[in-house]
Amino acid sequence: MASTSERNQSESDMDCDEVICDLSDTSDTEIYSYHDTDSEQNSEADEELPNDDSEFYFGKDGPKSEAKSIESESDAFTKIIDNDMVQKIVDCTNAYISNIKEHFSRERDAKLTTVTEILALFGLLIMSGVKRAAHLTYKELWAVDGSGVEIVRAIMSQERFLFLLRCLRFDYITTRKERKKLDKLAPIREFVEAFVYNCKKLYTPGENNTIDEKLIPFRGSCGFRQYMPNKPAKYGLKFYTICDARTFYTFNFEIYCGKQPDGSYKKKEVFSSRSVLSWSFYCINRTQALNEKHHSKTKVFVHKDLKTCSHVFLRTDRVKKALEPPYEGPFQVLRREEKYFIIKIKNKEVSVSKDRLKPAYLLNTSQPEESAKDNTSIRQPVEPPVDIRRISTLTGRTIKPPCQIPGLSDVTLLLARE
């Protein structure tokens, strides 16, 4: 595993970090950046993107050489959160414990932590998610009446778990005030950058990627906590991420911190869709050309009778209820365009794509008067002669034979008399 100094040297050589920094100059949120000179800090928002595509290589996507040796979930975890990151958490947490140690009467209540214990703490947090314990209290997890989780009590005590959560630190508390003058994300900036570095180091993204925002539910005390009423959680921390659309692998992300203080992380504009589009175009321009024969062009079936029909059925594209028919209508066609029809729905003109339509075949109820008279004369039964309307059988019973078909009345009469 590379040391921290080697990783920082590798990070400085990655040109994509500078690219994303330039894209982020149009916002007040830094996506992923390193500012080494004053010229970079004062770079214009419209600065051209470099031509180096060393990081965004869109070819054979998938895990890289280091990630191919992963055999279990624990191996994958240690690749993303490596030993250097865990050791940094241990050192920062112990530094904080040393500062508050004097407030405890017993030394064992403020005992320093170790790498093994921090990994066990992470395991407990993951286990609580596996057990769907998001809405449970810690007392319910450590319950001894049989309703708790036994493995939780076997790892550490309830008091130690709460103490570690309280003291968990990702940076040195002694220098935080100076760093927060330049960066709101200073308490976790180094950890986040190391995490993102490992994500990019272990995976090559494919040709299809998604750039979007995500709200991580959080209702604690935080200066850049966001309120988004259209999200299920409504309150939380907003992330901007780029993910592989096929495997959903998070390749890069940045936490939205709002307006940063004056300094290297100060941005000129609010993070806008323009920055997202610039990042998207950068990825698209680096995509290798694909052979067209691998692209399948799906043709949409359009019925030929749509050119002449007077009414159409409209397909329902929303989520249908139980036993709801797939089409509605028929609706009258008012006007035809090349790509859409204008139909009449509830006395309103509605433009609908012709891909959602199919012709409706209606019965023609309006017939000419002459044809109607002819049909009436054909359907009327033929009255039989008067002398054969009543027939007496051999037993003396009088019957009236059916005489609806012309020409068969005489045959029926003979059969009856025999």
CSV table of C-alpha atoms in Angstrom, one decimal:
chain,number,residue,atom,x,y,z
A,1,MET,CA,0.0,0.0,0.0
A,2,ALA,CA,1.4,3.4,-1.0
A,3,SER,CA,2.3,5.8,1.8
A,4,THR,CA,0.7,9.1,2.3
A,5,SER,CA,3.5,11.0,0.7
A,6,GLU,CA,3.5,8.8,-2.4
A,7,ARG,CA,-0.2,9.2,-2.7
A,8,ASN,CA,0.0,12.9,-2.5
A,9,GLN,CA,2.7,12.9,-5.2
A,10,SER,CA,0.4,10.8,-7.4
A,11,GLU,CA,-2.5,13.1,-6.8
A,12,SER,CA,-0.5,16.1,-7.9
A,13,ASP,CA,0.3,14.4,-11.2
A,14,MET,CA,-3.3,13.7,-12.1
A,15,ASP,CA,-4.4,16.3,-14.6
A,16,CYS,CA,-8.0,15.6,-14.2
A,17,ASP,CA,-8.0,17.1,-10.8
A,18,GLU,CA,-7.0,20.4,-12.4
A,19,VAL,CA,-9.7,19.9,-15.0
A,20,ILE,CA,-12.4,19.5,-12.4
A,21,CYS,CA,-11.0,22.4,-10.5
A,22,ASP,CA,-11.4,24.6,-13.6
A,23,LEU,CA,-14.9,23.4,-14.1
A,24,SER,CA,-15.8,24.2,-10.5
A,25,ASP,CA,-14.7,27.8,-10.8
A,26,THR,CA,-18.2,28.6,-12.0
A,27,SER,CA,-19.6,27.6,-8.6
A,28,ASP,CA,-19.2,28.1,-4.9
A,29,THR,CA,-18.5,24.4,-4.4
A,30,GLU,CA,-15.3,22.7,-5.2
A,31,ILE,CA,-15.6,19.4,-6.9
A,32,TYR,CA,-12.0,18.1,-6.6
A,33,SER,CA,-9.1,20.5,-6.7
A,34,TYR,CA,-5.6,21.4,-5.7
A,35,HIS,CA,-4.4,25.0,-5.8
A,36,ASP,CA,-0.7,25.3,-6.0
A,37,THR,CA,-0.3,28.8,-7.4
A,38,ASP,CA,-2.1,32.1,-7.3
A,39,SER,CA,-2.8,31.9,-11.0
A,40,GLU,CA,-4.9,28.8,-10.4
A,41,GLN,CA,-6.9,30.5,-7.7
A,42,ASN,CA,-7.7,33.4,-10.0
A,43,SER,CA,-8.3,31.4,-13.1
A,44,GLU,CA,-11.3,32.4,-15.2
A,45,ALA,CA,-14.5,30.3,-15.3
A,46,ASP,CA,-14.2,29.9,-19.1
A,47,GLU,CA,-10.7,28.5,-19.0
A,48,GLU,CA,-10.2,25.8,-21.7
A,49,LEU,CA,-10.1,22.2,-20.6
A,50,PRO,CA,-6.8,20.4,-21.0
A,51,ASN,CA,-6.5,17.6,-23.6
A,52,ASP,CA,-5.0,15.1,-21.3
A,53,ASP,CA,-7.3,12.1,-20.8
A,54,SER,CA,-5.1,10.1,-18.6
A,55,GLU,CA,-7.7,9.7,-15.9
A,56,PHE,CA,-11.0,9.5,-17.9
A,57,TYR,CA,-10.1,6.6,-20.1
A,58,PHE,CA,-13.3,5.1,-21.6
A,59,GLY,CA,-12.2,1.8,-23.0
A,60,LYS,CA,-12.3,-1.5,-21.2
A,61,ASP,CA,-14.2,-0.5,-18.1
A,62,GLY,CA,-14.1,-2.4,-14.8
A,63,PRO,CA,-11.8,-3.0,-11.9
A,64,LYS,CA,-8.1,-2.1,-12.3
A,65,SER,CA,-5.2,-4.4,-11.4
A,66,GLU,CA,-5.2,-3.8,-7.7
A,67,ALA,CA,-9.0,-4.3,-7.4
A,68,LYS,CA,-8.9,-7.6,-9.3
A,69,SER,CA,-7.3,-9.3,-6.3
A,70,ILE,CA,-10.4,-8.6,-4.2
A,71,GLU,CA,-12.0,-11.8,-2.9
A,72,SER,CA,-14.3,-10.7,-0.1
A,73,GLU,CA,-16.2,-7.7,1.2
A,74,SER,CA,-13.5,-7.0,3.8
A,75,ASP,CA,-10.9,-6.9,1.1
A,76,ALA,CA,-13.0,-4.3,-0.9
A,77,PHE,CA,-13.4,-2.2,2.3
A,78,THR,CA,-9.7,-2.1,3.0
A,79,LYS,CA,-9.0,-1.1,-0.6
A,80,ILE,CA,-11.3,1.9,-0.4
A,81,ILE,CA,-10.5,2.8,3.2
A,82,ASP,CA,-6.9,1.8,3.4
A,83,ASN,CA,-4.6,1.4,6.4
A,84,ASP,CA,-3.2,5.0,6.1
A,85,MET,CA,-6.7,6.4,6.4
A,86,VAL,CA,-7.6,4.3,9.4
A,87,GLN,CA,-4.3,5.1,11.1
A,88,LYS,CA,-5.0,8.9,10.5
A,89,ILE,CA,-8.4,8.5,12.1
A,90,VAL,CA,-6.8,6.7,15.1
A,91,ASP,CA,-4.2,9.4,15.6
A,92,CYS,CA,-6.7,12.2,15.4
A,93,THR,CA,-9.2,10.5,17.7
A,94,ASN,CA,-6.5,9.8,20.3
A,95,ALA,CA,-5.4,13.4,20.1
A,96,TYR,CA,-9.0,14.5,21.0
A,97,ILE,CA,-9.3,11.9,23.7
A,98,SER,CA,-6.1,13.2,25.3
A,99,ASN,CA,-7.6,16.7,25.4
A,100,ILE,CA,-10.7,15.6,27.3
A,101,LYS,CA,-9.1,12.8,29.4
A,102,GLU,CA,-8.9,15.1,32.4
A,103,HIS,CA,-12.7,15.4,32.6
A,104,PHE,CA,-13.1,11.6,33.5
A,105,SER,CA,-12.6,10.3,37.0
A,106,ARG,CA,-11.5,6.9,35.9
A,107,GLU,CA,-8.7,6.4,33.3
A,108,ARG,CA,-10.4,3.4,31.7
A,109,ASP,CA,-13.4,5.5,30.7
A,110,ALA,CA,-11.2,7.6,28.4
A,111,LYS,CA,-8.9,4.9,27.1
A,112,LEU,CA,-7.1,5.5,23.8
A,113,THR,CA,-8.3,3.6,20.8
A,114,THR,CA,-6.5,1.4,18.3
A,115,VAL,CA,-6.8,0.5,14.6
A,116,THR,CA,-8.6,-2.8,15.5
A,117,GLU,CA,-11.1,-1.0,17.6
A,118,ILE,CA,-11.9,1.6,15.0
A,119,LEU,CA,-12.4,-1.1,12.4
A,120,ALA,CA,-14.7,-2.9,14.8
A,121,LEU,CA,-16.6,0.4,15.2
A,122,PHE,CA,-17.0,0.7,11.4
A,123,GLY,CA,-18.2,-2.9,11.4
A,124,LEU,CA,-20.9,-2.1,14.0
A,125,LEU,CA,-22.1,0.8,12.0
A,126,ILE,CA,-22.3,-1.4,8.8
A,127,MET,CA,-24.0,-4.1,10.8
A,128,SER,CA,-26.7,-1.7,12.1
A,129,GLY,CA,-27.5,-0.9,8.4
A,130,VAL,CA,-27.7,-4.6,7.5
A,131,LYS,CA,-30.1,-5.2,10.4
A,132,ARG,CA,-32.3,-2.3,9.3
A,133,ALA,CA,-31.6,-0.5,12.6
A,134,ALA,CA,-31.9,3.1,11.2
A,135,HIS,CA,-35.0,3.6,13.3
A,136,LEU,CA,-33.8,1.8,16.4
A,137,THR,CA,-32.1,3.3,19.4
A,138,TYR,CA,-28.7,2.1,20.6
A,139,LYS,CA,-30.4,0.8,23.7
A,140,GLU,CA,-32.5,-1.6,21.6
A,141,LEU,CA,-29.4,-2.9,19.9
A,142,TRP,CA,-27.7,-3.6,23.2
A,143,ALA,CA,-30.8,-5.0,24.9
A,144,VAL,CA,-30.3,-8.1,27.0
A,145,ASP,CA,-33.8,-9.3,27.1
A,146,GLY,CA,-33.4,-11.3,23.8
A,147,SER,CA,-34.6,-8.5,21.5
A,148,GLY,CA,-31.1,-7.0,20.9
A,149,VAL,CA,-28.4,-8.1,18.5
A,150,GLU,CA,-26.0,-10.5,20.2
A,151,ILE,CA,-23.0,-9.8,18.0
A,152,VAL,CA,-23.2,-6.1,18.9
A,153,ARG,CA,-22.8,-6.8,22.7
A,154,ALA,CA,-19.9,-9.2,21.9
A,155,ILE,CA,-17.9,-6.6,20.0
A,156,MET,CA,-17.9,-3.7,22.6
A,157,SER,CA,-20.0,-2.3,25.4
A,158,GLN,CA,-22.7,0.3,24.9
A,159,GLU,CA,-20.7,2.9,26.8
A,160,ARG,CA,-17.5,2.4,24.7
A,161,PHE,CA,-19.5,2.6,21.5
A,162,LEU,CA,-21.0,6.0,22.5
A,163,PHE,CA,-17.7,7.2,23.7
A,164,LEU,CA,-15.9,6.4,20.4
A,165,LEU,CA,-18.7,8.0,18.4
A,166,ARG,CA,-18.3,11.2,20.4
A,167,CYS,CA,-14.6,11.3,20.1
A,168,LEU,CA,-14.2,10.1,16.4
A,169,ARG,CA,-12.2,12.7,14.5
A,170,PHE,CA,-10.8,12.8,11.0
A,171,ASP,CA,-8.4,15.7,11.5
A,172,TYR,CA,-6.3,17.2,14.2
A,173,ILE,CA,-8.4,19.4,16.5
A,174,THR,CA,-5.5,21.8,17.3
A,175,THR,CA,-5.2,23.1,13.7
A,176,ARG,CA,-8.8,23.0,12.7
A,177,LYS,CA,-9.6,26.6,13.3
A,178,GLU,CA,-7.0,27.9,10.9
A,179,ARG,CA,-8.1,25.5,8.2
A,180,LYS,CA,-11.7,26.3,8.6
A,181,LYS,CA,-11.0,29.9,7.7
A,182,LEU,CA,-10.3,28.7,4.2
A,183,ASP,CA,-12.5,25.6,3.9
A,184,LYS,CA,-15.9,24.7,5.5
A,185,LEU,CA,-15.1,21.0,4.9
A,186,ALA,CA,-11.8,21.2,6.7
A,187,PRO,CA,-12.7,18.6,9.4
A,188,ILE,CA,-13.0,15.8,6.8
A,189,ARG,CA,-11.3,17.3,3.7
A,190,GLU,CA,-8.2,15.1,3.8
A,191,PHE,CA,-10.3,12.0,4.4
A,192,VAL,CA,-12.7,12.8,1.5
A,193,GLU,CA,-9.8,13.4,-0.9
A,194,ALA,CA,-8.1,10.1,0.1
A,195,PHE,CA,-11.4,8.3,-0.3
A,196,VAL,CA,-12.0,9.7,-3.8
A,197,TYR,CA,-8.4,9.0,-4.8
A,198,ASN,CA,-8.9,5.3,-3.9
A,199,CYS,CA,-12.2,5.2,-5.8
A,200,LYS,CA,-10.6,6.5,-9.0
A,201,LYS,CA,-7.5,4.3,-8.5
A,202,LEU,CA,-9.4,1.0,-8.4
A,203,TYR,CA,-11.8,1.4,-11.3
A,204,THR,CA,-12.0,2.5,-14.9
A,205,PRO,CA,-15.4,4.0,-15.8
A,206,GLY,CA,-17.3,2.9,-18.9
A,207,GLU,CA,-18.6,4.9,-21.7
A,208,ASN,CA,-21.9,5.7,-19.9
A,209,ASN,CA,-21.7,7.8,-16.8
A,210,THR,CA,-24.2,9.8,-14.7
A,211,ILE,CA,-23.5,13.2,-13.0
A,212,ASP,CA,-26.2,14.1,-10.5
A,213,GLU,CA,-26.8,15.3,-7.0
A,214,LYS,CA,-27.7,13.1,-4.0
A,215,LEU,CA,-29.0,14.0,-0.6
A,216,ILE,CA,-27.6,12.0,2.3
A,217,PRO,CA,-30.2,12.2,5.2
A,218,PHE,CA,-28.8,14.1,8.1
A,219,ARG,CA,-30.5,16.3,10.7
A,220,GLY,CA,-27.5,17.1,13.0
A,221,SER,CA,-25.8,20.4,13.5
A,222,CYS,CA,-24.0,21.4,10.3
A,223,GLY,CA,-23.4,24.7,8.7
A,224,PHE,CA,-24.0,23.5,5.1
A,225,ARG,CA,-27.0,21.1,5.8
A,226,GLN,CA,-29.5,21.5,3.0
A,227,TYR,CA,-33.3,21.5,2.9
A,228,MET,CA,-34.7,20.0,-0.3
A,229,PRO,CA,-38.5,19.5,0.0
A,230,ASN,CA,-38.7,17.4,-3.2
A,231,LYS,CA,-36.4,14.7,-1.6
A,232,PRO,CA,-37.8,11.9,0.6
A,233,ALA,CA,-35.4,12.9,3.5
A,234,LYS,CA,-35.8,16.7,3.0
A,235,TYR,CA,-32.8,17.5,5.3
A,236,GLY,CA,-29.3,16.3,4.7
A,237,LEU,CA,-25.9,16.8,3.0
A,238,LYS,CA,-25.9,17.3,-0.7
A,239,PHE,CA,-23.3,15.4,-2.8
A,240,TYR,CA,-22.4,15.9,-6.5
A,241,THR,CA,-21.4,12.5,-7.8
A,242,ILE,CA,-20.3,10.9,-11.1
A,243,CYS,CA,-21.2,7.2,-11.3
A,244,ASP,CA,-20.9,4.5,-13.8
A,245,ALA,CA,-24.3,4.0,-15.3
A,246,ARG,CA,-23.9,0.3,-15.7
A,247,THR,CA,-22.4,-0.8,-12.4
A,248,PHE,CA,-23.4,2.2,-10.3
A,249,TYR,CA,-19.8,2.6,-9.1
A,250,THR,CA,-19.1,6.0,-7.6
A,251,PHE,CA,-16.1,7.3,-9.4
A,252,ASN,CA,-15.9,10.8,-8.0
A,253,PHE,CA,-17.9,13.0,-5.7
A,254,GLU,CA,-17.8,16.3,-3.8
A,255,ILE,CA,-19.8,17.5,-0.9
A,256,TYR,CA,-21.7,20.8,-1.4
A,257,CYS,CA,-20.6,23.3,1.3
A,258,GLY,CA,-22.4,26.4,0.2
A,259,LYS,CA,-20.4,29.6,-0.1
A,260,GLN,CA,-16.9,29.0,1.0
A,261,PRO,CA,-14.8,31.6,2.9
A,262,ASP,CA,-12.2,33.7,1.0
A,263,GLY,CA,-9.2,31.6,0.0
A,264,SER,CA,-8.3,28.7,-2.3
A,265,TYR,CA,-11.8,27.2,-2.1
A,266,LYS,CA,-13.6,30.4,-2.7
A,267,LYS,CA,-15.8,30.1,-5.8
A,268,LYS,CA,-17.4,32.8,-8.0
A,269,GLU,CA,-20.8,31.4,-8.7
A,270,VAL,CA,-23.3,28.9,-7.3
A,271,PHE,CA,-22.8,25.4,-8.6
A,272,SER,CA,-25.0,25.4,-11.7
A,273,SER,CA,-26.0,23.1,-14.5
A,274,ARG,CA,-23.4,24.7,-16.7
A,275,SER,CA,-20.6,23.2,-14.6
A,276,VAL,CA,-22.3,19.8,-14.8
A,277,LEU,CA,-22.7,20.1,-18.5
A,278,SER,CA,-19.0,21.1,-18.9
A,279,TRP,CA,-18.0,18.0,-17.0
A,280,SER,CA,-20.3,15.9,-19.1
A,281,PHE,CA,-18.9,17.2,-22.3
A,282,TYR,CA,-15.4,16.6,-21.1
A,283,CYS,CA,-16.3,12.9,-20.5
A,284,ILE,CA,-18.1,12.6,-23.8
A,285,ASN,CA,-15.2,14.1,-25.8
A,286,ARG,CA,-12.8,11.6,-24.2
A,287,THR,CA,-15.0,8.6,-25.1
A,288,GLN,CA,-13.5,6.3,-27.7
A,289,ALA,CA,-15.3,6.1,-31.0
A,290,LEU,CA,-17.4,3.0,-31.2
A,291,ASN,CA,-18.2,1.0,-34.3
A,292,GLU,CA,-21.7,1.8,-35.5
A,293,LYS,CA,-22.4,-1.9,-36.2
A,294,HIS,CA,-22.6,-2.4,-32.4
A,295,HIS,CA,-25.4,0.1,-32.1
A,296,SER,CA,-28.9,-1.3,-32.6
A,297,LYS,CA,-31.5,1.1,-34.0
A,298,THR,CA,-34.8,0.2,-32.7
A,299,LYS,CA,-37.6,1.1,-35.0
A,300,VAL,CA,-41.0,2.1,-33.6
A,301,PHE,CA,-44.0,0.5,-35.3
A,302,VAL,CA,-46.4,3.0,-36.8
A,303,HIS,CA,-49.6,1.6,-38.2
A,304,LYS,CA,-50.3,2.5,-41.9
A,305,ASP,CA,-54.0,3.2,-41.2
A,306,LEU,CA,-53.0,6.2,-39.0
A,307,LYS,CA,-52.8,8.3,-42.2
A,308,THR,CA,-56.5,7.8,-42.9
A,309,CYS,CA,-58.3,6.9,-39.7
A,310,SER,CA,-60.7,9.4,-38.2
A,311,HIS,CA,-60.3,8.2,-34.6
A,312,VAL,CA,-57.4,6.7,-32.6
A,313,PHE,CA,-56.7,5.0,-29.4
A,314,LEU,CA,-54.2,6.6,-27.0
A,315,ARG,CA,-51.7,4.4,-25.1
A,316,THR,CA,-51.5,5.0,-21.3
A,317,ASP,CA,-47.8,5.4,-20.4
A,318,ARG,CA,-48.2,6.1,-16.7
A,319,VAL,CA,-48.3,3.4,-14.1
A,320,LYS,CA,-51.6,1.6,-14.6
A,321,LYS,CA,-54.0,0.4,-11.9
A,322,ALA,CA,-55.1,-3.2,-11.7
A,323,LEU,CA,-57.2,-4.3,-14.6
A,324,GLU,CA,-56.8,-0.9,-16.3
A,325,PRO,CA,-56.8,-1.2,-20.1
A,326,PRO,CA,-53.5,-0.2,-21.9
A,327,TYR,CA,-55.3,2.2,-24.3
A,328,GLU,CA,-57.9,5.0,-23.9
A,329,GLY,CA,-60.3,6.3,-26.4
A,330,PRO,CA,-61.3,6.4,-29.2
A,331,PHE,CA,-60.5,10.1,-29.7
A,332,GLN,CA,-61.2,12.1,-32.8
A,333,VAL,CA,-58.2,13.2,-35.0
A,334,LEU,CA,-58.3,16.9,-35.6
A,335,ARG,CA,-54.9,17.4,-37.4
A,336,ARG,CA,-51.9,15.3,-38.4
A,337,GLU,CA,-48.3,16.4,-38.3
A,338,GLU,CA,-45.1,14.6,-39.1
A,339,LYS,CA,-44.3,13.5,-35.6
A,340,TYR,CA,-47.5,14.1,-33.7
A,341,PHE,CA,-51.2,14.2,-33.9
A,342,ILE,CA,-53.7,16.7,-32.5
A,343,ILE,CA,-56.6,14.8,-31.1
A,344,LYS,CA,-59.7,15.9,-29.2
A,345,ILE,CA,-59.8,14.8,-25.6
A,346,LYS,CA,-62.6,16.1,-23.3
A,347,ASN,CA,-63.3,19.0,-25.8
A,348,LYS,CA,-59.7,20.1,-25.8
A,349,GLU,CA,-57.0,19.9,-28.4
A,350,VAL,CA,-54.1,17.8,-27.2
A,351,SER,CA,-50.8,17.1,-29.1
A,352,VAL,CA,-49.7,13.5,-28.8
A,353,SER,CA,-46.8,11.7,-30.3
A,354,LYS,CA,-47.9,9.2,-33.0
A,355,ASP,CA,-45.9,6.5,-31.3
A,356,ARG,CA,-48.6,6.3,-28.7
A,357,LEU,CA,-51.4,6.0,-31.1
A,358,LYS,CA,-53.1,3.2,-32.9
A,359,PRO,CA,-56.1,3.4,-35.4
A,360,ALA,CA,-59.6,2.9,-34.2
A,361,TYR,CA,-62.1,1.0,-36.5
A,362,LEU,CA,-65.6,2.2,-35.9
A,363,LEU,CA,-68.8,0.7,-37.3
A,364,ASN,CA,-70.5,2.8,-40.0
A,365,THR,CA,-74.0,3.3,-38.7
A,366,SER,CA,-75.0,5.8,-41.4
A,367,GLN,CA,-76.3,3.9,-44.5
A,368,PRO,CA,-78.1,5.1,-47.6
A,369,GLU,CA,-81.9,4.9,-47.6
A,370,GLU,CA,-82.1,2.6,-50.6
A,371,SER,CA,-79.7,0.1,-49.1
A,372,ALA,CA,-81.6,0.3,-45.9
A,373,LYS,CA,-84.8,-0.6,-47.7
A,374,ASP,CA,-83.2,-3.5,-49.5
A,375,ASN,CA,-81.9,-4.9,-46.3
A,376,THR,CA,-85.3,-4.6,-44.7
A,377,SER,CA,-87.0,-6.4,-47.5
A,378,ILE,CA,-84.4,-9.3,-47.3
A,379,ARG,CA,-84.7,-9.7,-43.6
A,380,GLN,CA,-88.5,-9.9,-43.6
A,381,PRO,CA,-89.9,-13.4,-43.4
A,382,VAL,CA,-91.9,-14.7,-46.4
A,383,GLU,CA,-95.5,-15.2,-45.6
A,384,PRO,CA,-96.6,-18.7,-46.6
A,385,PRO,CA,-99.9,-19.3,-48.6
A,386,VAL,CA,-103.1,-19.1,-46.7
A,387,ASP,CA,-104.0,-22.8,-47.2
A,388,ILE,CA,-100.8,-24.0,-45.6
A,389,ARG,CA,-100.6,-21.7,-42.6
A,390,ARG,CA,-102.4,-24.3,-40.5
A,391,ILE,CA,-101.6,-28.0,-40.8
A,392,SER,CA,-103.3,-30.9,-39.1
A,393,THR,CA,-101.1,-33.8,-38.1
A,394,LEU,CA,-102.1,-37.5,-38.1
A,395,THR,CA,-103.1,-37.2,-34.5
A,396,GLY,CA,-105.4,-34.3,-35.2
A,397,ARG,CA,-103.1,-31.6,-33.7
A,398,THR,CA,-102.9,-28.3,-35.6
A,399,ILE,CA,-99.4,-26.9,-36.1
A,400,LYS,CA,-97.8,-23.9,-37.9
A,401,PRO,CA,-94.6,-24.9,-39.7
A,402,PRO,CA,-91.8,-22.4,-40.1
A,403,CYS,CA,-91.8,-20.6,-43.4
A,404,GLN,CA,-88.9,-18.1,-43.2
A,405,ILE,CA,-86.9,-19.4,-46.1
A,406,PRO,CA,-88.6,-19.1,-49.5
A,407,GLY,CA,-89.0,-22.4,-51.4
A,408,LEU,CA,-89.0,-24.6,-48.4
A,409,SER,CA,-92.6,-24.2,-47.5
A,410,ASP,CA,-93.8,-26.9,-50.0
A,411,VAL,CA,-91.2,-29.3,-48.8
A,412,THR,CA,-92.2,-28.8,-45.2
A,413,LEU,CA,-95.9,-29.3,-46.1
A,414,LEU,CA,-95.2,-32.6,-47.8
A,415,LEU,CA,-93.1,-33.9,-44.9
A,416,ALA,CA,-95.8,-33.0,-42.5
A,417,ARG,CA,-98.6,-34.8,-44.4
A,418,GLU,CA,-96.5,-37.9,-44.8
